[in-house]
mmCIF file of C-alpha atoms and ligand atoms in Angstrom:
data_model
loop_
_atom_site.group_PDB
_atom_site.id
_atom_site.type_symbol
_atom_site.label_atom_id
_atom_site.label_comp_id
_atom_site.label_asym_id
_atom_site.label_seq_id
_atom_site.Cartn_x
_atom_site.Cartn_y
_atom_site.Cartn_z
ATOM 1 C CA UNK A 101 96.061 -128.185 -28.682
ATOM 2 C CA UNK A 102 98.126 -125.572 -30.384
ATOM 3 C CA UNK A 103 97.498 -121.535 -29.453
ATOM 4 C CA UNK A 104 98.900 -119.039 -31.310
ATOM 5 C CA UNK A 105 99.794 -115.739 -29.172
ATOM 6 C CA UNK A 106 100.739 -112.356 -30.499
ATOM 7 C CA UNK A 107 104.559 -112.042 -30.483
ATOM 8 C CA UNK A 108 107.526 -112.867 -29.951
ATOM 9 C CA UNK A 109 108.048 -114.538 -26.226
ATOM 10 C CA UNK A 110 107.893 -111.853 -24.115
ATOM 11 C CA UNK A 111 104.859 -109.973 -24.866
ATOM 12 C CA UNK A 112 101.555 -109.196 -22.622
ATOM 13 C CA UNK A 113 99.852 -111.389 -25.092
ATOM 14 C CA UNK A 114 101.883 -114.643 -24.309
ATOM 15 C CA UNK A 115 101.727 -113.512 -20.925
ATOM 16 C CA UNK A 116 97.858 -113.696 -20.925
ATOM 17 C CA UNK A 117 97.944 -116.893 -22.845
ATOM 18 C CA UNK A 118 100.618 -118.589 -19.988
ATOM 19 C CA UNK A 119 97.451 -117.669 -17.286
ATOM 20 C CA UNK A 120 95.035 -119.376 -19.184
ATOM 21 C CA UNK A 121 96.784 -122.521 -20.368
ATOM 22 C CA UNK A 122 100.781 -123.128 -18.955
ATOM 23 C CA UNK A 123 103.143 -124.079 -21.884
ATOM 24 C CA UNK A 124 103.619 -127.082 -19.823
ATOM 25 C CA UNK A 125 100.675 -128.779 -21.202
ATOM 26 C CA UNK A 126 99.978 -127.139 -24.809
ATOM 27 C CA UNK A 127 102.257 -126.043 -27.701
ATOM 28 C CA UNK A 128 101.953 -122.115 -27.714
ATOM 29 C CA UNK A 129 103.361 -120.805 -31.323
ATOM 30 C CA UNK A 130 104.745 -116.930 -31.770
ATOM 31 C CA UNK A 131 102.885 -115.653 -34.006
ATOM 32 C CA UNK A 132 103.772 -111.674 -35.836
ATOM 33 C CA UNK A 133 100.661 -110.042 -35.615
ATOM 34 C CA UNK A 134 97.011 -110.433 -34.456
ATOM 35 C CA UNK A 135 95.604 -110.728 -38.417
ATOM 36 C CA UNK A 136 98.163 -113.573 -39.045
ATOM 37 C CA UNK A 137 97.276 -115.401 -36.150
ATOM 38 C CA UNK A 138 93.701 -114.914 -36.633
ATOM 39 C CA UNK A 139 94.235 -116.358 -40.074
ATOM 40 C CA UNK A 140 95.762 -119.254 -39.255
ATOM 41 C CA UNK A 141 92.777 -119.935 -37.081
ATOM 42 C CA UNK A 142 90.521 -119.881 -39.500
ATOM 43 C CA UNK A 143 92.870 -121.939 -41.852
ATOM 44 C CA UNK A 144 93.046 -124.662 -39.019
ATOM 45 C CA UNK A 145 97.079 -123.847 -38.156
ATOM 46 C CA UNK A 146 96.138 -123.420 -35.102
ATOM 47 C CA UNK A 147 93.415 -124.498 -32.343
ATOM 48 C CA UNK A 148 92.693 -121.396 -31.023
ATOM 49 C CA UNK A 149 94.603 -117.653 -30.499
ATOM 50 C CA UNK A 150 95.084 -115.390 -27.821
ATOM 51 C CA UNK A 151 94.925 -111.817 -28.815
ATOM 52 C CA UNK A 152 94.210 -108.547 -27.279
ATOM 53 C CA UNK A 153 91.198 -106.785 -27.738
ATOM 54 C CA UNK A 154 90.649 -103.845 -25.166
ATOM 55 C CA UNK A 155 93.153 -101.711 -23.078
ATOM 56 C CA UNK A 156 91.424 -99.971 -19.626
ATOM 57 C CA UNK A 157 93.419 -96.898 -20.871
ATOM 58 C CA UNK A 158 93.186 -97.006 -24.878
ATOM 59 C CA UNK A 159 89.883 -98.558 -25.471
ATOM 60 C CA UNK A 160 89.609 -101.310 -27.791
ATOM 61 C CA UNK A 161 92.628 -102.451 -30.001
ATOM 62 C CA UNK A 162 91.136 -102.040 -33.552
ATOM 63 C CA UNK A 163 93.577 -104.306 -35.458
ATOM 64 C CA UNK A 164 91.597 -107.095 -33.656
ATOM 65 C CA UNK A 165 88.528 -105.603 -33.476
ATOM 66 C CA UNK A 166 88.295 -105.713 -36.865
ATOM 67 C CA UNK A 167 90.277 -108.648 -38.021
ATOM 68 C CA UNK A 168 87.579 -110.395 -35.422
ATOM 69 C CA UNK A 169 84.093 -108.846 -37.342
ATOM 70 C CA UNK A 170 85.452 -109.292 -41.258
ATOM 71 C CA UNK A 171 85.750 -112.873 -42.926
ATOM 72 C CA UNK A 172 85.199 -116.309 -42.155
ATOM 73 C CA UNK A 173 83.140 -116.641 -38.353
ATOM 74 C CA UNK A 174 85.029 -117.110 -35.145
ATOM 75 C CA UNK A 175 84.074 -117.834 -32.110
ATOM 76 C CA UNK A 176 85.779 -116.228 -28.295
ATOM 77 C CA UNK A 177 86.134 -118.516 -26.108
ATOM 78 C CA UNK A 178 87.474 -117.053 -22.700
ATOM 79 C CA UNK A 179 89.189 -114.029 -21.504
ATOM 80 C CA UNK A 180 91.683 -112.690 -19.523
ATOM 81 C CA UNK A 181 92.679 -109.683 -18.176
ATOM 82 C CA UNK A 182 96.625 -108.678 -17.307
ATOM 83 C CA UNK A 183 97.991 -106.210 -15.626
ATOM 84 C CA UNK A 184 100.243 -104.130 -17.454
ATOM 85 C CA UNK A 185 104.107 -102.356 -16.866
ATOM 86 C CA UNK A 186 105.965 -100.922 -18.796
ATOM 87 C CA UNK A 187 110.130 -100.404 -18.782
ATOM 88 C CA UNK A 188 112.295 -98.385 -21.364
ATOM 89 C CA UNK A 189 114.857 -100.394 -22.477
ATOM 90 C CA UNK A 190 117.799 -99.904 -25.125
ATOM 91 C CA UNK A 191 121.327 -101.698 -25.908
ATOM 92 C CA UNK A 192 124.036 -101.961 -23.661
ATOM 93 C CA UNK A 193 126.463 -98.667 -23.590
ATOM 94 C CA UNK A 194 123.242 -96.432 -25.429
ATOM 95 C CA UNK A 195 122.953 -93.741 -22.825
ATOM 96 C CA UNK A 196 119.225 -91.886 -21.949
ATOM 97 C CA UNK A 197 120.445 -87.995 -23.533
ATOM 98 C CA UNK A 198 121.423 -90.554 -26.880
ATOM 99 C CA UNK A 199 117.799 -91.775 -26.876
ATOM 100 C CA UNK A 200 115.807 -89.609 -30.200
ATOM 101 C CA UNK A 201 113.339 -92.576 -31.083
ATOM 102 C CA UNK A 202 111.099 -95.297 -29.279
ATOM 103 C CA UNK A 203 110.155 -98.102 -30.614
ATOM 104 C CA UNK A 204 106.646 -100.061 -29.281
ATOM 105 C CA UNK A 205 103.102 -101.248 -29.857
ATOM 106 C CA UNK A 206 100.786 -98.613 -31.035
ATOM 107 C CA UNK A 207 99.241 -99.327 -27.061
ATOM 108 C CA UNK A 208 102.044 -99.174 -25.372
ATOM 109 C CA UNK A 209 103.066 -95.532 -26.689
ATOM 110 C CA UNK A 210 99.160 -94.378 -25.908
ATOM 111 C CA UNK A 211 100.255 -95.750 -22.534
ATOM 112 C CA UNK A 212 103.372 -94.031 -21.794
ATOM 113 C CA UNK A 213 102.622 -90.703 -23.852
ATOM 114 C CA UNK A 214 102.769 -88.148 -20.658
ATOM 115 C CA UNK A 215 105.574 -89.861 -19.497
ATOM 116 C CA UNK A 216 107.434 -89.085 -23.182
ATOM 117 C CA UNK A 217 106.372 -86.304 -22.906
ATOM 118 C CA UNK A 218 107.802 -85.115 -19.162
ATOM 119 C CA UNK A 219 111.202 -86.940 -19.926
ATOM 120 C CA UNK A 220 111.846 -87.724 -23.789
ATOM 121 C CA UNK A 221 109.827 -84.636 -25.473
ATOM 122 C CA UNK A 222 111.448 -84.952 -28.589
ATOM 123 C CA UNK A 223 111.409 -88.559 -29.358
ATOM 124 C CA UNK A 224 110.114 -89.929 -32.331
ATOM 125 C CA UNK A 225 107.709 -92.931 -32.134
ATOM 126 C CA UNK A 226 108.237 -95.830 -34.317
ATOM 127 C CA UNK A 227 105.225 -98.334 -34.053
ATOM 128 C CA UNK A 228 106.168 -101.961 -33.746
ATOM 129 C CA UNK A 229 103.853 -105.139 -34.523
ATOM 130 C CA UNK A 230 104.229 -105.752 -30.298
ATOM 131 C CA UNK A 231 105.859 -104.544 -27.698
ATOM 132 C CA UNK A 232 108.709 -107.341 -27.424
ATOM 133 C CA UNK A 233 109.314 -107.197 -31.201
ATOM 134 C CA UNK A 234 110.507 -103.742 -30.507
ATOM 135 C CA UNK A 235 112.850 -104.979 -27.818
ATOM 136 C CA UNK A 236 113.830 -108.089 -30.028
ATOM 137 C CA UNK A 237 114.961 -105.932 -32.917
ATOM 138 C CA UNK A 238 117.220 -103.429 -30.596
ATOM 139 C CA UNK A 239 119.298 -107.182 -30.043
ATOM 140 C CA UNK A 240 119.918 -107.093 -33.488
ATOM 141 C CA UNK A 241 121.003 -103.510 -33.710
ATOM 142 C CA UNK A 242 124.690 -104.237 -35.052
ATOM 143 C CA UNK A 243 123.318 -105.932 -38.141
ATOM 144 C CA UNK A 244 121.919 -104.308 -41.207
ATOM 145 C CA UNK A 245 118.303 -104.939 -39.842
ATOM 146 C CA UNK A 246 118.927 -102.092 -37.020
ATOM 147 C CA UNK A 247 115.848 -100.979 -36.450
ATOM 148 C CA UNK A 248 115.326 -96.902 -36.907
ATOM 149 C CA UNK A 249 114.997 -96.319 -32.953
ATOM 150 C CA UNK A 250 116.949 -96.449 -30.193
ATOM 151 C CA UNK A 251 115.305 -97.584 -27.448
ATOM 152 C CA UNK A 252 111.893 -99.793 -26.971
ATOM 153 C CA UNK A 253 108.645 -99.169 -24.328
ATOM 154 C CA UNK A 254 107.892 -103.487 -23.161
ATOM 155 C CA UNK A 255 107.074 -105.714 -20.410
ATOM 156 C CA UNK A 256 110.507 -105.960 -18.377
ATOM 157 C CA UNK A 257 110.563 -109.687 -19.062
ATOM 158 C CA UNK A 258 110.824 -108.546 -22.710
ATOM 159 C CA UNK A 259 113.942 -106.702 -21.323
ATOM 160 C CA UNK A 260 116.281 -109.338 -21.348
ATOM 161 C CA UNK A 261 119.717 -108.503 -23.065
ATOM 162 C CA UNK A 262 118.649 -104.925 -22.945
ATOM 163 C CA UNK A 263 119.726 -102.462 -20.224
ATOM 164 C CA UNK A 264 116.566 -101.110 -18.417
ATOM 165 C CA UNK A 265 116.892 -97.154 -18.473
ATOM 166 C CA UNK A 266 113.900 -96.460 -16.693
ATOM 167 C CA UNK A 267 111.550 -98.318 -14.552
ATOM 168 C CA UNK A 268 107.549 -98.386 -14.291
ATOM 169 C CA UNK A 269 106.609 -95.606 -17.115
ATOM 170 C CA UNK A 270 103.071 -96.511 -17.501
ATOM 171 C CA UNK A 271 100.712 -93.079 -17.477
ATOM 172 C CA UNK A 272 98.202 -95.095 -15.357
ATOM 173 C CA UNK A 273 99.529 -97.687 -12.473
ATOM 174 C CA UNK A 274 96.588 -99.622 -12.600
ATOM 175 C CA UNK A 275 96.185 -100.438 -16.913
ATOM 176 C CA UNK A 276 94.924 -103.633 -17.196
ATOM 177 C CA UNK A 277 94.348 -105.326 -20.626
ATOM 178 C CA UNK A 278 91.661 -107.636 -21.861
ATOM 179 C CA UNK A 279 92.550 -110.296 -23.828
ATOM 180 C CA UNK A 280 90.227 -113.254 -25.527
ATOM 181 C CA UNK A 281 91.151 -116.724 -26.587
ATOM 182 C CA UNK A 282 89.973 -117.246 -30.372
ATOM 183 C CA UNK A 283 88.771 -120.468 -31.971
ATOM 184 C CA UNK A 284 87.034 -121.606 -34.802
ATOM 185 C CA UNK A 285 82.419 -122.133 -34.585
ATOM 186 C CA UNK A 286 82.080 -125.050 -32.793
ATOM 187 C CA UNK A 287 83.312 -124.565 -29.089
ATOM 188 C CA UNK A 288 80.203 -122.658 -26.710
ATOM 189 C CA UNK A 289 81.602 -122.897 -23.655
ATOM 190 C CA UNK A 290 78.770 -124.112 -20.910
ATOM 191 C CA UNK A 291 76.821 -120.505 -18.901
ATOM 192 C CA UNK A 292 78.538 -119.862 -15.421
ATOM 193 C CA UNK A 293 76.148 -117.052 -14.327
ATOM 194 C CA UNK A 294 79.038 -114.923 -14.989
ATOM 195 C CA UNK A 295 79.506 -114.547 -18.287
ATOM 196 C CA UNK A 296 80.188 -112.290 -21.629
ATOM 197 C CA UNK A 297 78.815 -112.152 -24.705
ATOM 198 C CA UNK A 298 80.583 -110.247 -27.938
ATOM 199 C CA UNK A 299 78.727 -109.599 -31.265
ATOM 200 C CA UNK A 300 78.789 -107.106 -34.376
ATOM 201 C CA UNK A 301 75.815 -105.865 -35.650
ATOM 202 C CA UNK A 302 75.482 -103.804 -38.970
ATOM 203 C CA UNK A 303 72.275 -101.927 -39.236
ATOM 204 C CA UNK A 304 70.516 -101.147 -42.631
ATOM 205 C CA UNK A 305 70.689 -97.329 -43.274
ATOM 206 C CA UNK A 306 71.989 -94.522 -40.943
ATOM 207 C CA UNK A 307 69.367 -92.801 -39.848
ATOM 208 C CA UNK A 308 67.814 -90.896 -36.601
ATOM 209 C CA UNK A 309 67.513 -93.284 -34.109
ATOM 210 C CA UNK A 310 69.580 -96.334 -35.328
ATOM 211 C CA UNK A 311 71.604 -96.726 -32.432
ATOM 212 C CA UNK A 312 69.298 -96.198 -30.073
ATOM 213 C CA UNK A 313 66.634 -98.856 -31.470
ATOM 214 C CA UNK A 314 69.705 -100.886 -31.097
ATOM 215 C CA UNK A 315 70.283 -100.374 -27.039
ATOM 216 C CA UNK A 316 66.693 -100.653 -26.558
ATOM 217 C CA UNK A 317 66.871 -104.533 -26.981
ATOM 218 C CA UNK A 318 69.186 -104.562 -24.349
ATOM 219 C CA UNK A 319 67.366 -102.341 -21.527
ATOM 220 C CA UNK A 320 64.178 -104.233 -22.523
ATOM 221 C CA UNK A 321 66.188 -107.096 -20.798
ATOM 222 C CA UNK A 322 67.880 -105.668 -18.639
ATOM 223 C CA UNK A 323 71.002 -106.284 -20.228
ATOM 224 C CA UNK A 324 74.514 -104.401 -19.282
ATOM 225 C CA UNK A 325 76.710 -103.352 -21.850
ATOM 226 C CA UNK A 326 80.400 -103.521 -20.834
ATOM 227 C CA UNK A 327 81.547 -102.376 -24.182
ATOM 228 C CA UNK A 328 80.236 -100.707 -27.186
ATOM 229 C CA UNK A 329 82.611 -99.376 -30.361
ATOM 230 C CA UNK A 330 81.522 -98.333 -33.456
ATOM 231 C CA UNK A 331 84.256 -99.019 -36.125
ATOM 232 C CA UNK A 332 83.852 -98.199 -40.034
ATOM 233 C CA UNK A 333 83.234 -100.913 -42.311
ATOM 234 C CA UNK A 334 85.228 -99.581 -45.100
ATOM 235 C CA UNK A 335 82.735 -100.095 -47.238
ATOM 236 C CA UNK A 336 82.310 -96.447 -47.561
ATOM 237 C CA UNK A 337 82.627 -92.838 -45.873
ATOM 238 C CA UNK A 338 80.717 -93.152 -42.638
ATOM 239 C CA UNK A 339 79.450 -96.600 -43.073
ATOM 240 C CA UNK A 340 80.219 -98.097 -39.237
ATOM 241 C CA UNK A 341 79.162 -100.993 -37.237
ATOM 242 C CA UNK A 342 78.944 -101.448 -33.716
ATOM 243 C CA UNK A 343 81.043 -104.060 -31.409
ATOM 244 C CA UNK A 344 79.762 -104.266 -28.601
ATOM 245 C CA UNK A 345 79.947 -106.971 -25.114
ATOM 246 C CA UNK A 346 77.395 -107.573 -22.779
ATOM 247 C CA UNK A 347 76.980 -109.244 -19.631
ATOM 248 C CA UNK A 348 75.456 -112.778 -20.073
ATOM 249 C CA UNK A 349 75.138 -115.997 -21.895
ATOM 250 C CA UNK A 350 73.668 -116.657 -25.859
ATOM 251 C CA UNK A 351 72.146 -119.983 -23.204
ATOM 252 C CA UNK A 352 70.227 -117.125 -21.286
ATOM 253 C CA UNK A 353 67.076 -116.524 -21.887
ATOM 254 C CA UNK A 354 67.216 -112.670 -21.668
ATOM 255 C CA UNK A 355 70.323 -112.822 -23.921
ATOM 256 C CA UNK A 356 68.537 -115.062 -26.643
ATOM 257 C CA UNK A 357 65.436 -112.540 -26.750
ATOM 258 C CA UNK A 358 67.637 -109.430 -27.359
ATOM 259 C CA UNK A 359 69.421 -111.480 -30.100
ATOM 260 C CA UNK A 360 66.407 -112.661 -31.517
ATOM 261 C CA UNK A 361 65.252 -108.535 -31.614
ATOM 262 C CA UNK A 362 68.897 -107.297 -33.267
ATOM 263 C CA UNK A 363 68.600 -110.119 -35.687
ATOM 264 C CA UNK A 364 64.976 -108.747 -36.692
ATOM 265 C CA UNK A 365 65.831 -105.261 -36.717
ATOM 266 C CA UNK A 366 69.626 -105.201 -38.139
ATOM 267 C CA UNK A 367 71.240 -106.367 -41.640
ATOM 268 C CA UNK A 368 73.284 -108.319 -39.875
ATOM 269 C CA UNK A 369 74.135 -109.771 -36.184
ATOM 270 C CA UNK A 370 77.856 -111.495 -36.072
ATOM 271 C CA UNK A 371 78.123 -113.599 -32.924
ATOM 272 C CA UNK A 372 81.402 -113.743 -31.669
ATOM 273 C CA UNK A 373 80.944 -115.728 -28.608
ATOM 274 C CA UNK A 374 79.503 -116.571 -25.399
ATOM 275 C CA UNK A 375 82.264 -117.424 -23.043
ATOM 276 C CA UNK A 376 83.098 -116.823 -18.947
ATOM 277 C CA UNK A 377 83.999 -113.327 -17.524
ATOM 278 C CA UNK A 378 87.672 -113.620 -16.297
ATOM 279 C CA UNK A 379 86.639 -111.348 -12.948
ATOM 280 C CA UNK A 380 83.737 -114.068 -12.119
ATOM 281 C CA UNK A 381 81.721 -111.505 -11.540
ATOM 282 C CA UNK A 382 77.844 -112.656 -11.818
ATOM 283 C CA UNK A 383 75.808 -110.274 -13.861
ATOM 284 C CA UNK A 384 73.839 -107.369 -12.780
ATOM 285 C CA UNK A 385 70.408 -108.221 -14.025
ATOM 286 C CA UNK A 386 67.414 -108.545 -12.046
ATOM 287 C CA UNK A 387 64.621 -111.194 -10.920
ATOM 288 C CA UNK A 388 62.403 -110.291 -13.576
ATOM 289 C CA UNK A 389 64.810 -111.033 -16.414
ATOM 290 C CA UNK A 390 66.054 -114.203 -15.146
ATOM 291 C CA UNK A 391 65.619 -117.676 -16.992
ATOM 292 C CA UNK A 392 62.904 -118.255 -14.964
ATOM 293 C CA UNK A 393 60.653 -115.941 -15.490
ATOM 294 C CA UNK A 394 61.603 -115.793 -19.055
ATOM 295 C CA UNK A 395 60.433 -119.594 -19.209
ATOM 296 C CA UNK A 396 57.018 -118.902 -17.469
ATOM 297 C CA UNK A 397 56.037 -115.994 -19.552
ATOM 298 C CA UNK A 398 56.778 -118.487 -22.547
ATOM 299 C CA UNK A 399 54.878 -120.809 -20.823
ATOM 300 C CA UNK A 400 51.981 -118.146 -19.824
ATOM 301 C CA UNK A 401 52.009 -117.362 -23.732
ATOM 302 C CA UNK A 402 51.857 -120.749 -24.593
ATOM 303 C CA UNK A 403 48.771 -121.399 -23.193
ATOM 304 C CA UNK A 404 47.210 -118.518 -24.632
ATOM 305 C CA UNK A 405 48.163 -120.155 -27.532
ATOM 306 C CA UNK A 406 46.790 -123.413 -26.399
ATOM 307 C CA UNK A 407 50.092 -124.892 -27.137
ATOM 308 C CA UNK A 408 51.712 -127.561 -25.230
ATOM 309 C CA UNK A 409 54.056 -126.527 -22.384
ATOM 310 C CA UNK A 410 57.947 -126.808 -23.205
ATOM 311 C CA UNK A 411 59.064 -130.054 -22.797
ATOM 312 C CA UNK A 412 55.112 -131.782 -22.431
ATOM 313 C CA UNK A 413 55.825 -134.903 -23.732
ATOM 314 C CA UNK A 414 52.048 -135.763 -24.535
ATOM 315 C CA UNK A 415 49.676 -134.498 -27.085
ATOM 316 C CA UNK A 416 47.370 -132.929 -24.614
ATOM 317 C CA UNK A 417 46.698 -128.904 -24.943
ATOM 318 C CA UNK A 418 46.417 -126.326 -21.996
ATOM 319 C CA UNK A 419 43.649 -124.535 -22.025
ATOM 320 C CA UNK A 420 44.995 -120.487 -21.576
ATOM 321 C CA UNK A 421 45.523 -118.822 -17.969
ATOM 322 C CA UNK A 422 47.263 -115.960 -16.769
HETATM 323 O O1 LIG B 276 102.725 -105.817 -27.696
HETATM 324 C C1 LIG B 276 102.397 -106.532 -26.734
HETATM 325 O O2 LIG B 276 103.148 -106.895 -25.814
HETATM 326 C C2 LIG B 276 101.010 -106.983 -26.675
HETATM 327 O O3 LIG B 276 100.729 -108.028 -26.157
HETATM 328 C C3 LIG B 276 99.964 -106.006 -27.143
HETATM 329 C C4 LIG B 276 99.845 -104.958 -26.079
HETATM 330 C C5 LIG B 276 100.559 -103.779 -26.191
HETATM 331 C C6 LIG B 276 100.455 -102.828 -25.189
HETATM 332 C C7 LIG B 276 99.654 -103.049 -24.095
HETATM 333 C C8 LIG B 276 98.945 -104.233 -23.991
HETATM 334 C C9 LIG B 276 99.057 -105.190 -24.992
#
């Protein structure tokens, strides 16, 4: 198996990805940004890519938000979540009072803005593709690609060669980010009772009431969000879609029948996945939306119908009870 990662070595991304699979026993390839290693998904590079999609501080990372709901269909296969520190770093001999721009990932600045702000008020930001390519450029700052800052915001394993100038800057101690593994159609990982689904669903006019027809499939089921973004499409001003997670499994019956609703109600329903929460935690649904009595109201129905049970093997009919 080859997995792509966002990087170079050293970022949260190939962090996440050494959790889920050790480099021991897969080749894990650096790749520049989350659309190229997307792309080289879908262009069969690469088995699968880890990428980060939502930040307990930031909200959801849009680069891959979007890279995820436009073009040819992928499917998430697992998450992880890591939890994130930050160090300022800059060359050897480049003092703090000498520091006048940063260098990092759009999500690491949103992470370390108040502390800017308290101790480097007038430093510029310079976004970077990741946080270690910021630190990986300052390396080559004698050479005519110097980058145009002086110091970068990373992991501290990203640190290396650099002289750490300040320790633990995060805003928020406890920032954790989420990041999914990436493949092409074709992998549904098996239901654990604890599991995620992600999808994108474009609706057919905005109008009163659009988004709320849209949550209603959920409560119906008793269905718990654990994310919902709406993101333009670019198709035009104030065209948007939603991307949105859930608790539960495309295999579930609950899950299937709120699908089944979007798909009848929307333009369009991209499904992104069905794969296994990384906290294990089971979801918070109750007895009357579980498979079972999913499977005996469709049975109850059924015989209204007089249809044959699910899985009767003979030709015989049921005659209709409740
Ligand atoms: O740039 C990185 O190191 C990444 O993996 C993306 C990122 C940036 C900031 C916080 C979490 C993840």
């Amino acid at each position: 198996m080859k997995y792509g990662f966002l990087g170079p070595v050293g970022t949260f991304t190939q962090a996440a990805l050494l959790a889920w699979r050790p480099a021991a026993s897969a080749e894990h390839v650096a790749c520049p940004s989350v659309n190229v290693a997307l792309a080289q998904v879908r262009s069969g590079e690469l088995d699968a890519a880890m990428v980060p999609i939502e930040n307990s501080v930031e909200g959801g990372v849009s680069a891959t938000l979007d890279a995820l709901a436009a073009g040819e269909p992928l499917r998430v296969i697992g998450e992880v979540l890591v939890p994130i520190t930050f160090v300022l770093a800059a060359p050897e001999g480049v003092e703090f009072s000498e520091i006048r721009a940063v260098g990092t990932h759009p999500h690491g600045w949103a992470q370390v803005r108040g502390w800017m702000a308290a101790n480097l008020p007038d430093a510029v930001y310079v976004p970077t593709l990741s946080t270690a390519a910021a630190a990986t450029d300052l390396l080559a700052a004698h050479t005519d690609t110097a980058p145009a800052y002086d110091a970068a915001v990373c992991a501290p394993v990203a640190a290396a060669g650099l002289t750490v100038l300040a320790d633990d800057i995060g805003d928020n101690k406890t920032a954790v980010t989420r990041f999914v593994l990436v493949a092409r159609p074709g992998w549904l990982p098996t239901p654990t009772g604890a599991d995620k689904t992600t999808i994108v669903v474009y609706q057919h006019t905005d109008r009163s009431g659009g988004l709320l027809e849209l949550l209603e499939h959920f409560a119906a089921r008793d269905i718990n969000m654990t994310r919902l973004e709406s993101r333009p499409t670019g198709a035009a001003m104030g065209s948007y879609c939603f991307s949105i997670d859930f608790e539960g499994h495309v295999r579930d019956e609950r899950v299937g029948e709120a699908l089944m609703g979007l798909h009848r109600v929307a333009a369009q329903v991209v499904f992104l996945g069905s794969y296994p929460r990384a906290d294990g935690q089971a979801a918070a649904t109750t007895e009357a939306a579980s498979n079972a009595r999913f499977r005996q109201a469709q049975d109850w129905l059924r015989g209204l119908r007089d249809e044959p049970a699910e899985g009767a093997t003979s030709g015989l009919r049921r005659s209709g009870r409740s």
